[in-house]
Amino acid sequence: MGMPFACPISGWMFNRFQGLLYPPWVRSVLEMAGWHLPEGGKVLDVGGGTGTMGRLIAGPRKLSVWVADPAPGMLRHGRGIHPVLARAPGLPFRRGIFDAVCAGEALHHFRSPGEALEEMVHLLAPKGFLILYDFDPTTLLGGMLQRAEKLFGEPGNFFAPQRLRERLSRMGMHARIFQKGFRYVLLASPARHPVLEEVSP
Ligand SMILES: C[S@@+](CC[C@H](N)C(=O)[O-])C[C@H]1O[C@@H](n2cnc3c(N)ncnc32)[C@H](O)[C@@H]1O
């Protein structure tokens, strides 16, 4: 974890600027996906910070949102979540227990994103799905962000969405990608889940 998230007010900043980080089309994809979760379902937001993405997926529904993050300064500012101080890989959960596992603007901050991804897939229940929101490094803005993050000592491990789809397919997951400019949302499920057909931006 780099300096920005170690700062005690980092979570306050993220809550304040979450509107900029999650544009309306991303929010709508996340909320639509959330309607495919069972009543009382469990969502795990990995690198979730204050839990913005998990809460957007839950929307108005009564789902339980777990947020795993190694930064106390982020978790402290989460509301209505179950905070867990942990990093991926190495999350303290049993396999197969979450109806959805997500990561928003987070995977590229992980030192071992490939292993973290495998772990996230293993945590999914049989009818669960994965939701990843991140920036495409093959676009102009995404590439600039990657270079800027590396300059500031962050790992900058960005995945192009197609690469992520190929990796997930080797793990037996079907994926669908929504992309506008440098931002993308990837939905993936081990089975042909209706969420893959019915969600649109
Ligand atoms: C850009 S913030 C995104 C926070 C949140 N997902 C959001 O969208 O507001 C990236 C987060 O990833 C967390 N992080 C970094 N490395 C991690 C790891 N290996 N496992 C889990 N979280 C990690 C950081 O502490 C930080 O809170």
PDB file of C-alpha atoms and ligand atoms in Angstrom:
ATOM      1  CA  MET A   1       0.000   0.000   0.000  1.00  0.00           C
ATOM      2  CA  GLY A   2       1.447   3.372  -0.958  1.00  0.00           C
ATOM      3  CA  MET A   3       1.367   6.596   0.957  1.00  0.00           C
ATOM      4  CA  PRO A   4      -1.939   8.041  -0.260  1.00  0.00           C
ATOM      5  CA  PHE A   5      -4.064   5.416   1.523  1.00  0.00           C
ATOM      6  CA  ALA A   6      -1.974   5.383   4.712  1.00  0.00           C
ATOM      7  CA  CYS A   7      -3.032   8.972   5.371  1.00  0.00           C
ATOM      8  CA  PRO A   8      -5.707   9.145   8.139  1.00  0.00           C
ATOM      9  CA  ILE A   9      -8.007  11.433   6.120  1.00  0.00           C
ATOM     10  CA  SER A  10      -7.731   9.462   2.858  1.00  0.00           C
ATOM     11  CA  GLY A  11     -11.163   7.881   3.447  1.00  0.00           C
ATOM     12  CA  TRP A  12     -12.735  11.285   4.052  1.00  0.00           C
ATOM     13  CA  MET A  13     -11.309  12.489   0.705  1.00  0.00           C
ATOM     14  CA  PHE A  14     -12.592   9.395  -1.122  1.00  0.00           C
ATOM     15  CA  ASN A  15     -16.087   9.853   0.309  1.00  0.00           C
ATOM     16  CA  ARG A  16     -16.053  13.501  -0.699  1.00  0.00           C
ATOM     17  CA  PHE A  17     -14.936  12.886  -4.310  1.00  0.00           C
ATOM     18  CA  GLN A  18     -16.659   9.562  -5.009  1.00  0.00           C
ATOM     19  CA  GLY A  19     -18.998  11.334  -7.485  1.00  0.00           C
ATOM     20  CA  LEU A  20     -16.002  12.023  -9.733  1.00  0.00           C
ATOM     21  CA  LEU A  21     -14.614   8.514  -9.366  1.00  0.00           C
ATOM     22  CA  TYR A  22     -17.888   6.708 -10.197  1.00  0.00           C
ATOM     23  CA  PRO A  23     -19.630   8.419 -13.154  1.00  0.00           C
ATOM     24  CA  PRO A  24     -23.384   7.848 -13.679  1.00  0.00           C
ATOM     25  CA  TRP A  25     -23.029   5.063 -16.283  1.00  0.00           C
ATOM     26  CA  VAL A  26     -20.760   3.080 -13.924  1.00  0.00           C
ATOM     27  CA  ARG A  27     -23.204   3.574 -11.039  1.00  0.00           C
ATOM     28  CA  SER A  28     -26.055   2.350 -13.185  1.00  0.00           C
ATOM     29  CA  VAL A  29     -24.187  -0.827 -14.251  1.00  0.00           C
ATOM     30  CA  LEU A  30     -23.296  -1.525 -10.605  1.00  0.00           C
ATOM     31  CA  GLU A  31     -26.823  -1.005  -9.324  1.00  0.00           C
ATOM     32  CA  MET A  32     -28.336  -3.133 -12.125  1.00  0.00           C
ATOM     33  CA  ALA A  33     -25.901  -5.929 -11.308  1.00  0.00           C
ATOM     34  CA  GLY A  34     -26.872  -5.624  -7.635  1.00  0.00           C
ATOM     35  CA  TRP A  35     -30.506  -6.434  -8.445  1.00  0.00           C
ATOM     36  CA  HIS A  36     -29.325  -9.892  -9.536  1.00  0.00           C
ATOM     37  CA  LEU A  37     -28.160 -10.700  -6.010  1.00  0.00           C
ATOM     38  CA  PRO A  38     -30.333 -12.737  -3.655  1.00  0.00           C
ATOM     39  CA  GLU A  39     -32.170 -11.005  -0.802  1.00  0.00           C
ATOM     40  CA  GLY A  40     -29.752 -10.702   2.139  1.00  0.00           C
ATOM     41  CA  GLY A  41     -26.838 -11.580  -0.185  1.00  0.00           C
ATOM     42  CA  LYS A  42     -23.183 -10.986   0.709  1.00  0.00           C
ATOM     43  CA  VAL A  43     -20.955  -8.640  -1.276  1.00  0.00           C
ATOM     44  CA  LEU A  44     -17.187  -8.424  -0.758  1.00  0.00           C
ATOM     45  CA  ASP A  45     -15.487  -5.205  -1.893  1.00  0.00           C
ATOM     46  CA  VAL A  46     -11.729  -5.930  -2.147  1.00  0.00           C
ATOM     47  CA  GLY A  47      -9.497  -2.874  -1.840  1.00  0.00           C
ATOM     48  CA  GLY A  48     -12.850  -1.308  -1.053  1.00  0.00           C
ATOM     49  CA  GLY A  49     -11.536   1.644   0.962  1.00  0.00           C
ATOM     50  CA  THR A  50     -14.678   3.237   2.390  1.00  0.00           C
ATOM     51  CA  GLY A  51     -16.920   0.721   0.579  1.00  0.00           C
ATOM     52  CA  THR A  52     -18.242   3.001  -2.181  1.00  0.00           C
ATOM     53  CA  MET A  53     -18.441   0.268  -4.821  1.00  0.00           C
ATOM     54  CA  GLY A  54     -20.022  -2.315  -2.527  1.00  0.00           C
ATOM     55  CA  ARG A  55     -22.648   0.209  -1.429  1.00  0.00           C
ATOM     56  CA  LEU A  56     -23.408   1.189  -5.043  1.00  0.00           C
ATOM     57  CA  ILE A  57     -23.962  -2.492  -5.886  1.00  0.00           C
ATOM     58  CA  ALA A  58     -26.248  -2.920  -2.863  1.00  0.00           C
ATOM     59  CA  GLY A  59     -28.193   0.233  -3.809  1.00  0.00           C
ATOM     60  CA  PRO A  60     -31.418   0.415  -1.780  1.00  0.00           C
ATOM     61  CA  ARG A  61     -31.368  -3.358  -1.082  1.00  0.00           C
ATOM     62  CA  LYS A  62     -30.600  -5.029   2.221  1.00  0.00           C
ATOM     63  CA  LEU A  63     -27.349  -6.775   1.306  1.00  0.00           C
ATOM     64  CA  SER A  64     -24.395  -7.206   3.613  1.00  0.00           C
ATOM     65  CA  VAL A  65     -21.336  -5.392   2.320  1.00  0.00           C
ATOM     66  CA  TRP A  66     -17.904  -6.576   3.501  1.00  0.00           C
ATOM     67  CA  VAL A  67     -14.942  -4.352   2.759  1.00  0.00           C
ATOM     68  CA  ALA A  68     -11.385  -5.746   2.841  1.00  0.00           C
ATOM     69  CA  ASP A  69      -8.608  -3.172   2.763  1.00  0.00           C
ATOM     70  CA  PRO A  70      -5.172  -2.826   4.416  1.00  0.00           C
ATOM     71  CA  ALA A  71      -5.659   0.926   5.062  1.00  0.00           C
ATOM     72  CA  PRO A  72      -7.304   1.796   8.404  1.00  0.00           C
ATOM     73  CA  GLY A  73      -7.565   5.429   7.229  1.00  0.00           C
ATOM     74  CA  MET A  74      -9.942   4.281   4.473  1.00  0.00           C
ATOM     75  CA  LEU A  75     -11.959   1.657   6.401  1.00  0.00           C
ATOM     76  CA  ARG A  76     -12.571   4.063   9.282  1.00  0.00           C
ATOM     77  CA  HIS A  77     -14.691   6.272   7.013  1.00  0.00           C
ATOM     78  CA  GLY A  78     -16.899   3.463   5.704  1.00  0.00           C
ATOM     79  CA  ARG A  79     -20.589   3.559   6.671  1.00  0.00           C
ATOM     80  CA  GLY A  80     -22.953   0.582   6.759  1.00  0.00           C
ATOM     81  CA  ILE A  81     -20.197  -1.908   5.968  1.00  0.00           C
ATOM     82  CA  HIS A  82     -18.349  -4.769   7.678  1.00  0.00           C
ATOM     83  CA  PRO A  83     -14.731  -3.530   7.617  1.00  0.00           C
ATOM     84  CA  VAL A  84     -11.934  -6.114   7.453  1.00  0.00           C
ATOM     85  CA  LEU A  85      -8.304  -5.029   7.734  1.00  0.00           C
ATOM     86  CA  ALA A  86      -6.651  -7.320   5.177  1.00  0.00           C
ATOM     87  CA  ARG A  87      -4.960  -7.393   1.802  1.00  0.00           C
ATOM     88  CA  ALA A  88      -5.340  -9.599  -1.247  1.00  0.00           C
ATOM     89  CA  PRO A  89      -3.999 -12.186  -1.744  1.00  0.00           C
ATOM     90  CA  GLY A  90      -4.379 -13.452   1.824  1.00  0.00           C
ATOM     91  CA  LEU A  91      -7.996 -12.527   2.598  1.00  0.00           C
ATOM     92  CA  PRO A  92      -9.369 -14.177   5.770  1.00  0.00           C
ATOM     93  CA  PHE A  93     -12.521 -15.756   4.279  1.00  0.00           C
ATOM     94  CA  ARG A  94     -13.689 -19.278   3.457  1.00  0.00           C
ATOM     95  CA  ARG A  95     -14.041 -20.191  -0.226  1.00  0.00           C
ATOM     96  CA  GLY A  96     -17.393 -19.907  -1.955  1.00  0.00           C
ATOM     97  CA  ILE A  97     -19.239 -17.657   0.482  1.00  0.00           C
ATOM     98  CA  PHE A  98     -19.855 -14.385  -1.395  1.00  0.00           C
ATOM     99  CA  ASP A  99     -22.662 -13.727  -3.879  1.00  0.00           C
ATOM    100  CA  ALA A 100     -20.599 -10.958  -5.447  1.00  0.00           C
ATOM    101  CA  VAL A 101     -16.957  -9.976  -5.162  1.00  0.00           C
ATOM    102  CA  CYS A 102     -15.902  -6.606  -6.512  1.00  0.00           C
ATOM    103  CA  ALA A 103     -12.913  -4.286  -6.774  1.00  0.00           C
ATOM    104  CA  GLY A 104     -13.175  -0.675  -7.876  1.00  0.00           C
ATOM    105  CA  GLU A 105     -10.118   1.311  -8.989  1.00  0.00           C
ATOM    106  CA  ALA A 106      -8.216  -1.058  -6.753  1.00  0.00           C
ATOM    107  CA  LEU A 107      -6.737  -4.060  -8.588  1.00  0.00           C
ATOM    108  CA  HIS A 108      -4.007  -1.902 -10.153  1.00  0.00           C
ATOM    109  CA  HIS A 109      -2.818  -0.951  -6.634  1.00  0.00           C
ATOM    110  CA  PHE A 110      -2.225  -4.592  -5.647  1.00  0.00           C
ATOM    111  CA  ARG A 111       1.353  -5.926  -5.703  1.00  0.00           C
ATOM    112  CA  SER A 112       0.166  -9.383  -6.901  1.00  0.00           C
ATOM    113  CA  PRO A 113      -3.013  -8.674  -8.853  1.00  0.00           C
ATOM    114  CA  GLY A 114      -3.026 -12.041 -10.666  1.00  0.00           C
ATOM    115  CA  GLU A 115      -3.018 -14.029  -7.407  1.00  0.00           C
ATOM    116  CA  ALA A 116      -5.548 -11.620  -5.886  1.00  0.00           C
ATOM    117  CA  LEU A 117      -7.846 -12.209  -8.848  1.00  0.00           C
ATOM    118  CA  GLU A 118      -7.658 -15.986  -8.402  1.00  0.00           C
ATOM    119  CA  GLU A 119      -8.463 -15.609  -4.736  1.00  0.00           C
ATOM    120  CA  MET A 120     -11.443 -13.375  -5.513  1.00  0.00           C
ATOM    121  CA  VAL A 121     -12.812 -15.986  -7.932  1.00  0.00           C
ATOM    122  CA  HIS A 122     -12.434 -18.725  -5.287  1.00  0.00           C
ATOM    123  CA  LEU A 123     -14.428 -16.679  -2.781  1.00  0.00           C
ATOM    124  CA  LEU A 124     -17.470 -16.664  -5.083  1.00  0.00           C
ATOM    125  CA  ALA A 125     -20.511 -18.803  -4.316  1.00  0.00           C
ATOM    126  CA  PRO A 126     -21.495 -21.162  -7.201  1.00  0.00           C
ATOM    127  CA  LYS A 127     -23.973 -18.614  -8.619  1.00  0.00           C
ATOM    128  CA  GLY A 128     -21.869 -15.599  -7.643  1.00  0.00           C
ATOM    129  CA  PHE A 129     -20.321 -13.032  -9.897  1.00  0.00           C
ATOM    130  CA  LEU A 130     -17.309 -10.776 -10.032  1.00  0.00           C
ATOM    131  CA  ILE A 131     -17.440  -7.047 -10.807  1.00  0.00           C
ATOM    132  CA  LEU A 132     -14.269  -5.124 -11.593  1.00  0.00           C
ATOM    133  CA  TYR A 133     -14.097  -1.432 -12.307  1.00  0.00           C
ATOM    134  CA  ASP A 134     -10.794   0.008 -13.467  1.00  0.00           C
ATOM    135  CA  PHE A 135      -8.927   2.012 -16.098  1.00  0.00           C
ATOM    136  CA  ASP A 136      -7.695   0.696 -19.444  1.00  0.00           C
ATOM    137  CA  PRO A 137      -3.922   1.338 -19.784  1.00  0.00           C
ATOM    138  CA  THR A 138      -4.122   1.013 -23.583  1.00  0.00           C
ATOM    139  CA  THR A 139      -6.121   4.270 -23.798  1.00  0.00           C
ATOM    140  CA  LEU A 140      -4.408   7.675 -23.720  1.00  0.00           C
ATOM    141  CA  LEU A 141      -5.759   8.681 -20.298  1.00  0.00           C
ATOM    142  CA  GLY A 142      -5.361   5.205 -18.820  1.00  0.00           C
ATOM    143  CA  GLY A 143      -1.732   5.103 -19.981  1.00  0.00           C
ATOM    144  CA  MET A 144      -1.087   8.535 -18.454  1.00  0.00           C
ATOM    145  CA  LEU A 145      -2.601   7.396 -15.163  1.00  0.00           C
ATOM    146  CA  GLN A 146      -0.424   4.300 -15.182  1.00  0.00           C
ATOM    147  CA  ARG A 147       2.736   6.346 -15.725  1.00  0.00           C
ATOM    148  CA  ALA A 148       1.699   8.878 -13.040  1.00  0.00           C
ATOM    149  CA  GLU A 149       1.008   6.151 -10.458  1.00  0.00           C
ATOM    150  CA  LYS A 150       4.348   4.448 -11.122  1.00  0.00           C
ATOM    151  CA  LEU A 151       6.078   7.837 -10.685  1.00  0.00           C
ATOM    152  CA  PHE A 152       4.476   8.084  -7.222  1.00  0.00           C
ATOM    153  CA  GLY A 153       5.702   4.617  -6.242  1.00  0.00           C
ATOM    154  CA  GLU A 154       2.378   2.777  -6.746  1.00  0.00           C
ATOM    155  CA  PRO A 155       2.518  -0.618  -8.551  1.00  0.00           C
ATOM    156  CA  GLY A 156       0.455   0.649 -11.519  1.00  0.00           C
ATOM    157  CA  ASN A 157      -0.540  -2.944 -12.360  1.00  0.00           C
ATOM    158  CA  PHE A 158      -3.302  -1.998 -14.757  1.00  0.00           C
ATOM    159  CA  PHE A 159      -4.969  -4.688 -16.897  1.00  0.00           C
ATOM    160  CA  ALA A 160      -6.422  -4.012 -20.302  1.00  0.00           C
ATOM    161  CA  PRO A 161      -9.981  -5.379 -20.100  1.00  0.00           C
ATOM    162  CA  GLN A 162      -9.411  -7.952 -22.891  1.00  0.00           C
ATOM    163  CA  ARG A 163      -6.380  -9.306 -21.023  1.00  0.00           C
ATOM    164  CA  LEU A 164      -8.456  -9.601 -17.885  1.00  0.00           C
ATOM    165  CA  ARG A 165     -11.171 -11.419 -19.849  1.00  0.00           C
ATOM    166  CA  GLU A 166      -8.599 -13.923 -21.187  1.00  0.00           C
ATOM    167  CA  ARG A 167      -7.187 -14.527 -17.704  1.00  0.00           C
ATOM    168  CA  LEU A 168     -10.660 -15.059 -16.276  1.00  0.00           C
ATOM    169  CA  SER A 169     -11.601 -17.365 -19.109  1.00  0.00           C
ATOM    170  CA  ARG A 170      -8.637 -19.603 -18.141  1.00  0.00           C
ATOM    171  CA  MET A 171     -10.274 -19.769 -14.680  1.00  0.00           C
ATOM    172  CA  GLY A 172     -13.545 -20.922 -16.245  1.00  0.00           C
ATOM    173  CA  MET A 173     -15.286 -17.538 -16.056  1.00  0.00           C
ATOM    174  CA  HIS A 174     -17.477 -15.926 -18.713  1.00  0.00           C
ATOM    175  CA  ALA A 175     -17.008 -12.159 -18.856  1.00  0.00           C
ATOM    176  CA  ARG A 176     -18.719  -9.131 -20.320  1.00  0.00           C
ATOM    177  CA  ILE A 177     -17.046  -5.735 -20.637  1.00  0.00           C
ATOM    178  CA  PHE A 178     -18.649  -2.281 -20.622  1.00  0.00           C
ATOM    179  CA  GLN A 179     -16.289   0.522 -21.598  1.00  0.00           C
ATOM    180  CA  LYS A 180     -16.562   4.268 -22.074  1.00  0.00           C
ATOM    181  CA  GLY A 181     -13.248   6.005 -22.776  1.00  0.00           C
ATOM    182  CA  PHE A 182     -10.591   4.925 -20.333  1.00  0.00           C
ATOM    183  CA  ARG A 183     -12.998   3.449 -17.777  1.00  0.00           C
ATOM    184  CA  TYR A 184     -14.389  -0.070 -17.924  1.00  0.00           C
ATOM    185  CA  VAL A 185     -16.561  -2.362 -15.859  1.00  0.00           C
ATOM    186  CA  LEU A 186     -16.115  -6.104 -16.257  1.00  0.00           C
ATOM    187  CA  LEU A 187     -18.775  -8.552 -15.079  1.00  0.00           C
ATOM    188  CA  ALA A 188     -17.803 -12.211 -14.853  1.00  0.00           C
ATOM    189  CA  SER A 189     -19.425 -15.389 -13.653  1.00  0.00           C
ATOM    190  CA  PRO A 190     -18.456 -19.079 -13.568  1.00  0.00           C
ATOM    191  CA  ALA A 191     -21.778 -20.023 -15.168  1.00  0.00           C
ATOM    192  CA  ARG A 192     -23.889 -18.323 -17.848  1.00  0.00           C
ATOM    193  CA  HIS A 193     -25.490 -16.049 -15.270  1.00  0.00           C
ATOM    194  CA  PRO A 194     -28.401 -13.747 -16.332  1.00  0.00           C
ATOM    195  CA  VAL A 195     -26.408 -10.778 -14.992  1.00  0.00           C
ATOM    196  CA  LEU A 196     -24.170 -11.154 -18.046  1.00  0.00           C
ATOM    197  CA  GLU A 197     -27.101 -10.715 -20.445  1.00  0.00           C
ATOM    198  CA  GLU A 198     -29.396  -8.312 -18.641  1.00  0.00           C
ATOM    199  CA  VAL A 199     -27.153  -5.485 -17.429  1.00  0.00           C
ATOM    200  CA  SER A 200     -26.584  -2.519 -19.747  1.00  0.00           C
ATOM    201  CA  PRO A 201     -25.103   0.946 -19.148  1.00  0.00           C
TER     202      PRO A 201
HETATM  203  C1  LIG B   1      -7.914   3.959  -5.268  1.00  0.00           C
HETATM  204  S1  LIG B   1      -8.363   3.184  -3.750  1.00  0.00           S
HETATM  205  C2  LIG B   1      -9.998   2.640  -4.181  1.00  0.00           C
HETATM  206  C3  LIG B   1     -10.888   2.526  -2.978  1.00  0.00           C
HETATM  207  C4  LIG B   1     -12.325   2.110  -3.286  1.00  0.00           C
HETATM  208  N1  LIG B   1     -12.375   0.850  -3.995  1.00  0.00           N
HETATM  209  C5  LIG B   1     -13.049   3.205  -4.041  1.00  0.00           C
HETATM  210  O1  LIG B   1     -13.375   2.988  -5.211  1.00  0.00           O
HETATM  211  O2  LIG B   1     -13.302   4.256  -3.449  1.00  0.00           O
HETATM  212  C6  LIG B   1      -7.420   1.673  -3.754  1.00  0.00           C
HETATM  213  C7  LIG B   1      -7.536   0.878  -2.466  1.00  0.00           C
HETATM  214  O3  LIG B   1      -6.841  -0.358  -2.615  1.00  0.00           O
HETATM  215  C8  LIG B   1      -6.285  -0.691  -1.342  1.00  0.00           C
HETATM  216  N2  LIG B   1      -5.255  -1.727  -1.526  1.00  0.00           N
HETATM  217  C9  LIG B   1      -3.972  -1.580  -1.941  1.00  0.00           C
HETATM  218  N3  LIG B   1      -3.363  -2.782  -2.012  1.00  0.00           N
HETATM  219  C10 LIG B   1      -4.284  -3.719  -1.630  1.00  0.00           C
HETATM  220  C11 LIG B   1      -4.284  -5.142  -1.529  1.00  0.00           C
HETATM  221  N4  LIG B   1      -3.190  -5.871  -1.827  1.00  0.00           N
HETATM  222  N5  LIG B   1      -5.416  -5.757  -1.107  1.00  0.00           N
HETATM  223  C12 LIG B   1      -6.535  -5.050  -0.825  1.00  0.00           C
HETATM  224  N6  LIG B   1      -6.598  -3.700  -0.929  1.00  0.00           N
HETATM  225  C13 LIG B   1      -5.493  -3.050  -1.328  1.00  0.00           C
HETATM  226  C14 LIG B   1      -5.786   0.636  -0.815  1.00  0.00           C
HETATM  227  O4  LIG B   1      -5.569   0.613   0.565  1.00  0.00           O
HETATM  228  C15 LIG B   1      -6.930   1.580  -1.253  1.00  0.00           C
HETATM  229  O5  LIG B   1      -7.900   1.711  -0.250  1.00  0.00           O
END
